[in-house]
Amino acid sequence: MDKVQLGQSGLHVSKICLGSMTWGEQNTEAEAHAQLDYAFERGINFIDTAEMYPVMSRAETQGSTERYIGTWLKKTGLRDNVVLATKAAGPNSAIGWIRGGRARNFDAANLKAAVDTSLRRLQTEHIDLYQLHWPSRNVPVFGNNVFNPKHERACVAIEETLAALDELVKAGKIGAIGVSNESCWGVNEFIKQSELRNLPRIATIQNLYNLTARHYETSLLDETCYREQVSLLAYSPLAFGQLTGKYLDDPRAHGRLTIFPSNWSPRYVRPATVEAARRYAQLARDHGLTPTQLALAWCYSRWFVASTIIGATNLEQLKHNIDAYAIELPLELIKQVDQIHAEITNPGQ
């Protein structure tokens, strides 16, 4: 498995990152451990989680994913062999149970509480990559694509957040820092404030990127991140399973798009998204590939994707996802992908 450096940090991670958002909801602790074992055997050294996981987030299960990773690390003794990433939840009134309802902004008190709690669950003294799950300020995220100034809210200034993270770095609790679900303006502001105030510089951005959601390419993020050396961690490369083709073959197939309410992640069930998924699936099959192989091999091959975060609910899926890394897509097939994209542009954004 190839490795890549994250930004200007000293972290070197596998080109595939093991995602964990199903563990504790769709997967048991034993199943999570089995996935971790298998991924590590295949050369994956990068694990991504979040304090709010699993999804969909509930008070009864919140934090289970980090706990499962913590018990695996303790059982295997492999802490020094993996790069461990987690995320702090941002403002969201729907998840008031996180940090006793204080998950409103990225101030020093909240970030310290979030880090300390994650460290306890993960049974470690240090988090290698600590990320802000979504911005503190008003930004259109999670399927909302239009900025609306009427939604402005009180937020913590980026320089204050960076200062708080700096204290956690100095305390040895976290290493590199990153953002997630962030905009071009946000990345530039984080970089500017870090340089002006000699504060930690973001190494990564974890944003949505898949065949139905390629906004990263056209929002200037790719140029900004290239020039500022901020590495993209691509999440949801299979669009919550829509790009596997399983919902096309069986609309009642077991998965997040059927077991959770339809309004939980509506972008992946929009008619245009379903139609794009159908066309990509047919394209894959015309070329002797599964829809999953096409979606992942395409994402793995993008020059600006540092690491692709994959998830699975069973080992067969995980093996299929990892095996796709070895597939090299012909130029003609990539041109056909781009043609579909030109006709149905970013329906899953």
One Martini backbone bead per residue (centre of mass of N, CA, C, O) as a GRO file, in nm:
protein
  349
    1MET     BB    1   0.093   0.038   0.026
    2ASP     BB    2   0.077   0.349  -0.027
    3LYS     BB    3   0.232   0.657   0.067
    4VAL     BB    4   0.160   0.980   0.236
    5GLN     BB    5   0.188   1.309   0.293
    6LEU     BB    6   0.056   1.543   0.527
    7GLY     BB    7   0.133   1.801   0.415
    8GLN     BB    8   0.361   1.950   0.660
    9SER     BB    9   0.373   1.705   0.806
   10GLY     BB   10   0.490   1.389   0.961
   11LEU     BB   11   0.269   1.235   0.815
   12HIS     BB   12   0.228   0.887   0.705
   13VAL     BB   13  -0.007   0.750   0.476
   14SER     BB   14  -0.233   0.571   0.345
   15LYS     BB   15  -0.432   0.585   0.055
   16ILE     BB   16  -0.600   0.431   0.265
   17CYS     BB   17  -0.880   0.482   0.476
   18LEU     BB   18  -1.036   0.384   0.774
   19GLY     BB   19  -1.353   0.383   0.833
   20SER     BB   20  -1.619   0.410   1.126
   21MET     BB   21  -1.937   0.505   1.126
   22THR     BB   22  -2.077   0.205   1.184
   23TRP     BB   23  -1.962   0.168   1.463
   24GLY     BB   24  -2.241   0.090   1.684
   25GLU     BB   25  -2.479   0.036   1.465
   26GLN     BB   26  -2.397  -0.181   1.220
   27ASN     BB   27  -2.157  -0.259   1.421
   28THR     BB   28  -1.973  -0.441   1.610
   29GLU     BB   29  -1.695  -0.482   1.789
   30ALA     BB   30  -1.595  -0.739   1.649
   31GLU     BB   31  -1.626  -0.627   1.358
   32ALA     BB   32  -1.436  -0.391   1.393
   33HIS     BB   33  -1.184  -0.560   1.461
   34ALA     BB   34  -1.180  -0.718   1.195
   35GLN     BB   35  -1.136  -0.474   1.012
   36LEU     BB   36  -0.873  -0.378   1.140
   37ASP     BB   37  -0.710  -0.629   1.092
   38TYR     BB   38  -0.737  -0.640   0.782
   39ALA     BB   39  -0.632  -0.360   0.709
   40PHE     BB   40  -0.353  -0.394   0.836
   41GLU     BB   41  -0.270  -0.640   0.660
   42ARG     BB   42  -0.307  -0.444   0.388
   43GLY     BB   43  -0.151  -0.154   0.485
   44ILE     BB   44  -0.331   0.003   0.676
   45ASN     BB   45  -0.255   0.309   0.892
   46PHE     BB   46  -0.545   0.458   0.869
   47ILE     BB   47  -0.769   0.618   1.109
   48ASP     BB   48  -1.116   0.721   1.113
   49THR     BB   49  -1.298   0.947   1.327
   50ALA     BB   50  -1.551   1.045   1.585
   51GLU     BB   51  -1.730   1.167   1.849
   52MET     BB   52  -2.026   1.120   1.701
   53TYR     BB   53  -1.987   0.834   1.667
   54PRO     BB   54  -2.216   0.695   1.518
   55VAL     BB   55  -2.426   0.647   1.243
   56MET     BB   56  -2.670   0.778   1.352
   57SER     BB   57  -2.686   1.010   1.584
   58ARG     BB   58  -2.687   0.906   1.933
   59ALA     BB   59  -2.690   0.903   2.268
   60GLU     BB   60  -2.659   0.583   2.303
   61THR     BB   61  -2.389   0.567   2.087
   62GLN     BB   62  -2.209   0.783   2.144
   63GLY     BB   63  -1.859   0.686   2.118
   64SER     BB   64  -1.830   0.385   2.028
   65THR     BB   65  -1.614   0.398   1.810
   66GLU     BB   66  -1.378   0.488   1.986
   67ARG     BB   67  -1.396   0.250   2.181
   68TYR     BB   68  -1.334   0.025   1.977
   69ILE     BB   69  -1.055   0.130   1.904
   70GLY     BB   70  -0.939   0.122   2.190
   71THR     BB   71  -0.963  -0.189   2.233
   72TRP     BB   72  -0.784  -0.262   1.992
   73LEU     BB   73  -0.525  -0.119   2.078
   74LYS     BB   74  -0.496  -0.270   2.347
   75LYS     BB   75  -0.498  -0.565   2.233
   76THR     BB   76  -0.257  -0.521   2.004
   77GLY     BB   77  -0.035  -0.283   2.035
   78LEU     BB   78  -0.063  -0.066   1.761
   79ARG     BB   79  -0.039   0.242   1.807
   80ASP     BB   80   0.255   0.298   1.665
   81ASN     BB   81   0.130   0.185   1.365
   82VAL     BB   82  -0.076   0.426   1.368
   83VAL     BB   83  -0.297   0.667   1.230
   84LEU     BB   84  -0.486   0.889   1.432
   85ALA     BB   85  -0.823   1.003   1.368
   86THR     BB   86  -1.023   1.285   1.469
   87LYS     BB   87  -1.336   1.463   1.570
   88ALA     BB   88  -1.497   1.771   1.621
   89ALA     BB   89  -1.788   1.892   1.698
   90GLY     BB   90  -2.008   2.118   1.601
   91PRO     BB   91  -2.261   2.311   1.551
   92ASN     BB   92  -2.567   2.140   1.685
   93SER     BB   93  -2.887   2.105   1.809
   94ALA     BB   94  -2.925   1.781   1.746
   95ILE     BB   95  -2.644   1.726   1.947
   96GLY     BB   96  -2.669   1.801   2.272
   97TRP     BB   97  -2.513   1.549   2.415
   98ILE     BB   98  -2.253   1.668   2.346
   99ARG     BB   99  -2.089   1.783   2.598
  100GLY     BB  100  -2.357   1.862   2.753
  101GLY     BB  101  -2.444   2.079   2.518
  102ARG     BB  102  -2.153   2.241   2.428
  103ALA     BB  103  -2.167   2.196   2.105
  104ARG     BB  104  -2.110   2.515   1.956
  105ASN     BB  105  -1.786   2.562   1.968
  106PHE     BB  106  -1.426   2.642   1.907
  107ASP     BB  107  -1.323   2.653   2.198
  108ALA     BB  108  -1.115   2.580   2.449
  109ALA     BB  109  -1.311   2.418   2.630
  110ASN     BB  110  -1.431   2.232   2.413
  111LEU     BB  111  -1.166   2.111   2.296
  112LYS     BB  112  -1.059   1.991   2.554
  113ALA     BB  113  -1.302   1.809   2.613
  114ALA     BB  114  -1.294   1.651   2.348
  115VAL     BB  115  -1.008   1.539   2.367
  116ASP     BB  116  -1.019   1.400   2.644
  117THR     BB  117  -1.252   1.206   2.568
  118SER     BB  118  -1.117   1.069   2.327
  119LEU     BB  119  -0.870   0.959   2.474
  120ARG     BB  120  -1.026   0.771   2.661
  121ARG     BB  121  -1.168   0.600   2.443
  122LEU     BB  122  -0.887   0.535   2.281
  123GLN     BB  123  -0.653   0.470   2.478
  124THR     BB  124  -0.476   0.745   2.467
  125GLU     BB  125  -0.229   1.028   2.455
  126HIS     BB  126  -0.260   1.055   2.127
  127ILE     BB  127  -0.342   1.255   1.843
  128ASP     BB  128  -0.242   1.284   1.520
  129LEU     BB  129  -0.534   1.382   1.397
  130TYR     BB  130  -0.711   1.692   1.429
  131GLN     BB  131  -1.058   1.768   1.364
  132LEU     BB  132  -1.300   1.974   1.216
  133HIS     BB  133  -1.602   1.867   1.118
  134TRP     BB  134  -1.726   2.165   1.122
  135PRO     BB  135  -1.803   2.472   1.110
  136SER     BB  136  -1.880   2.739   1.316
  137ARG     BB  137  -1.986   2.879   1.092
  138ASN     BB  138  -2.162   2.987   0.825
  139VAL     BB  139  -2.211   2.692   0.620
  140PRO     BB  140  -2.266   2.502   0.349
  141VAL     BB  141  -2.377   2.171   0.437
  142PHE     BB  142  -2.492   1.860   0.381
  143GLY     BB  143  -2.645   1.960   0.088
  144ASN     BB  144  -2.589   2.259   0.125
  145ASN     BB  145  -2.505   2.497  -0.152
  146VAL     BB  146  -2.610   2.780  -0.030
  147PHE     BB  147  -2.534   3.084   0.062
  148ASN     BB  148  -2.675   3.239   0.374
  149PRO     BB  149  -2.679   3.529   0.562
  150LYS     BB  150  -2.938   3.462   0.740
  151HIS     BB  151  -2.753   3.221   0.893
  152GLU     BB  152  -2.614   3.375   1.085
  153ARG     BB  153  -2.376   3.323   1.360
  154ALA     BB  154  -2.234   3.261   1.630
  155CYS     BB  155  -1.868   3.260   1.655
  156VAL     BB  156  -1.550   3.144   1.634
  157ALA     BB  157  -1.260   3.246   1.574
  158ILE     BB  158  -1.003   3.110   1.409
  159GLU     BB  159  -0.773   3.215   1.594
  160GLU     BB  160  -0.891   3.092   1.853
  161THR     BB  161  -0.889   2.800   1.766
  162LEU     BB  162  -0.584   2.782   1.709
  163ALA     BB  163  -0.495   2.850   1.997
  164ALA     BB  164  -0.627   2.602   2.126
  165LEU     BB  165  -0.472   2.391   1.956
  166ASP     BB  166  -0.190   2.478   2.043
  167GLU     BB  167  -0.219   2.385   2.338
  168LEU     BB  168  -0.262   2.083   2.264
  169VAL     BB  169   0.005   2.045   2.125
  170LYS     BB  170   0.189   2.133   2.367
  171ALA     BB  171   0.057   1.896   2.552
  172GLY     BB  172   0.053   1.627   2.352
  173LYS     BB  173  -0.249   1.547   2.245
  174ILE     BB  174  -0.173   1.666   1.962
  175GLY     BB  175  -0.080   1.718   1.634
  176ALA     BB  176  -0.218   1.746   1.378
  177ILE     BB  177  -0.432   1.951   1.170
  178GLY     BB  178  -0.787   1.983   1.067
  179VAL     BB  179  -1.045   1.991   0.827
  180SER     BB  180  -1.410   1.997   0.756
  181ASN     BB  181  -1.636   2.100   0.549
  182GLU     BB  182  -1.479   2.314   0.377
  183SER     BB  183  -1.375   2.611   0.243
  184CYS     BB  184  -1.187   2.824   0.072
  185TRP     BB  185  -1.195   3.052   0.276
  186GLY     BB  186  -1.125   2.883   0.523
  187VAL     BB  187  -0.848   2.785   0.439
  188ASN     BB  188  -0.722   3.068   0.403
  189GLU     BB  189  -0.774   3.162   0.697
  190PHE     BB  190  -0.613   2.949   0.842
  191ILE     BB  191  -0.345   3.018   0.708
  192LYS     BB  192  -0.326   3.318   0.776
  193GLN     BB  193  -0.344   3.293   1.089
  194SER     BB  194  -0.100   3.107   1.127
  195GLU     BB  195   0.108   3.311   1.008
  196LEU     BB  196   0.048   3.569   1.179
  197ARG     BB  197   0.055   3.385   1.480
  198ASN     BB  198   0.212   3.123   1.503
  199LEU     BB  199   0.030   2.875   1.421
  200PRO     BB  200  -0.111   2.610   1.340
  201ARG     BB  201  -0.118   2.414   1.048
  202ILE     BB  202  -0.300   2.287   0.820
  203ALA     BB  203  -0.296   1.954   0.662
  204THR     BB  204  -0.616   1.909   0.624
  205ILE     BB  205  -0.906   1.796   0.420
  206GLN     BB  206  -1.241   1.676   0.484
  207ASN     BB  207  -1.417   1.591   0.193
  208LEU     BB  208  -1.639   1.560  -0.038
  209TYR     BB  209  -1.586   1.274  -0.279
  210ASN     BB  210  -1.734   1.191  -0.597
  211LEU     BB  211  -1.901   1.122  -0.885
  212THR     BB  212  -2.153   1.316  -0.761
  213ALA     BB  213  -1.906   1.498  -0.603
  214ARG     BB  214  -1.695   1.764  -0.759
  215HIS     BB  215  -1.658   2.051  -0.623
  216TYR     BB  216  -1.357   2.058  -0.548
  217GLU     BB  217  -1.262   2.122  -0.848
  218THR     BB  218  -1.458   2.411  -0.876
  219SER     BB  219  -1.391   2.583  -0.586
  220LEU     BB  220  -1.063   2.614  -0.561
  221LEU     BB  221  -0.955   2.399  -0.363
  222ASP     BB  222  -0.738   2.256  -0.527
  223GLU     BB  223  -0.551   2.500  -0.558
  224THR     BB  224  -0.526   2.588  -0.269
  225CYS     BB  225  -0.422   2.313  -0.156
  226TYR     BB  226  -0.178   2.288  -0.338
  227ARG     BB  227  -0.033   2.562  -0.262
  228GLU     BB  228  -0.075   2.501   0.071
  229GLN     BB  229  -0.050   2.203   0.155
  230VAL     BB  230  -0.345   2.051   0.151
  231SER     BB  231  -0.488   1.751   0.227
  232LEU     BB  232  -0.703   1.524   0.082
  233LEU     BB  233  -0.988   1.370   0.239
  234ALA     BB  234  -1.197   1.141   0.102
  235TYR     BB  235  -1.542   1.127   0.137
  236SER     BB  236  -1.784   0.928   0.020
  237PRO     BB  237  -1.708   0.749  -0.254
  238LEU     BB  238  -2.013   0.584  -0.247
  239ALA     BB  239  -2.262   0.743  -0.159
  240PHE     BB  240  -2.385   0.553   0.062
  241GLY     BB  241  -2.395   0.314  -0.182
  242GLN     BB  242  -2.504   0.421  -0.457
  243LEU     BB  243  -2.228   0.336  -0.627
  244THR     BB  244  -2.273   0.012  -0.607
  245GLY     BB  245  -2.586  -0.060  -0.715
  246LYS     BB  246  -2.779  -0.190  -0.497
  247TYR     BB  247  -3.033   0.008  -0.526
  248LEU     BB  248  -3.085  -0.061  -0.823
  249ASP     BB  249  -3.133  -0.371  -0.782
  250ASP     BB  250  -3.242  -0.290  -0.468
  251PRO     BB  251  -3.431  -0.059  -0.302
  252ARG     BB  252  -3.418  -0.257  -0.021
  253ALA     BB  253  -3.146  -0.254   0.053
  254HIS     BB  254  -2.913  -0.285   0.288
  255GLY     BB  255  -2.876   0.042   0.438
  256ARG     BB  256  -2.859   0.377   0.494
  257LEU     BB  257  -3.093   0.437   0.269
  258THR     BB  258  -3.305   0.236   0.444
  259ILE     BB  259  -3.258   0.247   0.772
  260PHE     BB  260  -3.286   0.543   0.730
  261PRO     BB  261  -3.412   0.826   0.692
  262SER     BB  262  -3.466   1.004   0.397
  263ASN     BB  263  -3.385   1.293   0.544
  264TRP     BB  264  -3.085   1.245   0.636
  265SER     BB  265  -2.964   1.201   0.310
  266PRO     BB  266  -3.095   1.335   0.030
  267ARG     BB  267  -2.865   1.358  -0.192
  268TYR     BB  268  -2.863   1.027  -0.252
  269VAL     BB  269  -3.197   1.042  -0.354
  270ARG     BB  270  -3.190   1.196  -0.587
  271PRO     BB  271  -3.278   1.162  -0.906
  272ALA     BB  272  -3.000   1.251  -1.025
  273THR     BB  273  -2.828   1.058  -0.858
  274VAL     BB  274  -2.957   0.795  -0.951
  275GLU     BB  275  -2.897   0.837  -1.253
  276ALA     BB  276  -2.593   0.857  -1.230
  277ALA     BB  277  -2.552   0.582  -1.097
  278ARG     BB  278  -2.667   0.420  -1.332
  279ARG     BB  279  -2.456   0.511  -1.545
  280TYR     BB  280  -2.202   0.419  -1.393
  281ALA     BB  281  -2.281   0.124  -1.366
  282GLN     BB  282  -2.300   0.064  -1.669
  283LEU     BB  283  -2.014   0.144  -1.738
  284ALA     BB  284  -1.873  -0.061  -1.566
  285ARG     BB  285  -2.005  -0.320  -1.692
  286ASP     BB  286  -1.902  -0.261  -1.985
  287HIS     BB  287  -1.589  -0.295  -1.845
  288GLY     BB  288  -1.587  -0.532  -1.623
  289LEU     BB  289  -1.711  -0.384  -1.372
  290THR     BB  290  -1.789  -0.266  -1.082
  291PRO     BB  291  -1.920   0.005  -0.943
  292THR     BB  292  -1.717   0.012  -0.709
  293GLN     BB  293  -1.457   0.001  -0.874
  294LEU     BB  294  -1.496   0.260  -1.026
  295ALA     BB  295  -1.535   0.464  -0.794
  296LEU     BB  296  -1.261   0.397  -0.649
  297ALA     BB  297  -1.048   0.403  -0.872
  298TRP     BB  298  -1.104   0.695  -0.943
  299CYS     BB  299  -1.040   0.821  -0.666
  300TYR     BB  300  -0.755   0.703  -0.624
  301SER     BB  301  -0.640   0.853  -0.902
  302ARG     BB  302  -0.646   1.126  -0.796
  303TRP     BB  303  -0.401   1.363  -0.758
  304PHE     BB  304  -0.550   1.523  -0.493
  305VAL     BB  305  -0.573   1.253  -0.337
  306ALA     BB  306  -0.437   1.133  -0.060
  307SER     BB  307  -0.701   0.998   0.089
  308THR     BB  308  -0.935   0.732   0.110
  309ILE     BB  309  -1.244   0.689   0.268
  310ILE     BB  310  -1.346   0.381   0.388
  311GLY     BB  311  -1.638   0.163   0.411
  312ALA     BB  312  -1.789  -0.109   0.610
  313THR     BB  313  -1.997  -0.408   0.714
  314ASN     BB  314  -1.790  -0.611   0.576
  315LEU     BB  315  -1.527  -0.802   0.459
  316GLU     BB  316  -1.607  -0.823   0.165
  317GLN     BB  317  -1.627  -0.522   0.113
  318LEU     BB  318  -1.343  -0.444   0.205
  319LYS     BB  319  -1.188  -0.610  -0.002
  320HIS     BB  320  -1.310  -0.480  -0.256
  321ASN     BB  321  -1.215  -0.190  -0.190
  322ILE     BB  322  -0.909  -0.249  -0.179
  323ASP     BB  323  -0.870  -0.395  -0.456
  324ALA     BB  324  -0.932  -0.133  -0.633
  325TYR     BB  325  -0.641  -0.008  -0.617
  326ALA     BB  326  -0.526  -0.197  -0.866
  327ILE     BB  327  -0.692  -0.031  -1.062
  328GLU     BB  328  -0.662   0.073  -1.405
  329LEU     BB  329  -0.789   0.326  -1.581
  330PRO     BB  330  -0.879   0.405  -1.877
  331LEU     BB  331  -0.901   0.689  -2.056
  332GLU     BB  332  -1.174   0.633  -2.192
  333LEU     BB  333  -1.331   0.593  -1.929
  334ILE     BB  334  -1.277   0.872  -1.808
  335LYS     BB  335  -1.419   1.025  -2.036
  336GLN     BB  336  -1.700   0.898  -1.973
  337VAL     BB  337  -1.725   1.010  -1.694
  338ASP     BB  338  -1.709   1.312  -1.781
  339GLN     BB  339  -1.966   1.305  -1.952
  340ILE     BB  340  -2.164   1.247  -1.729
  341HIS     BB  341  -2.086   1.490  -1.557
  342ALA     BB  342  -2.168   1.707  -1.772
  343GLU     BB  343  -2.480   1.610  -1.765
  344ILE     BB  344  -2.444   1.533  -1.435
  345THR     BB  345  -2.381   1.777  -1.204
  346ASN     BB  346  -2.346   1.729  -0.879
  347PRO     BB  347  -2.606   1.579  -0.734
  348GLY     BB  348  -2.445   1.490  -0.444
  349GLN     BB  349  -2.363   1.776  -0.298
   0.00000   0.00000   0.00000
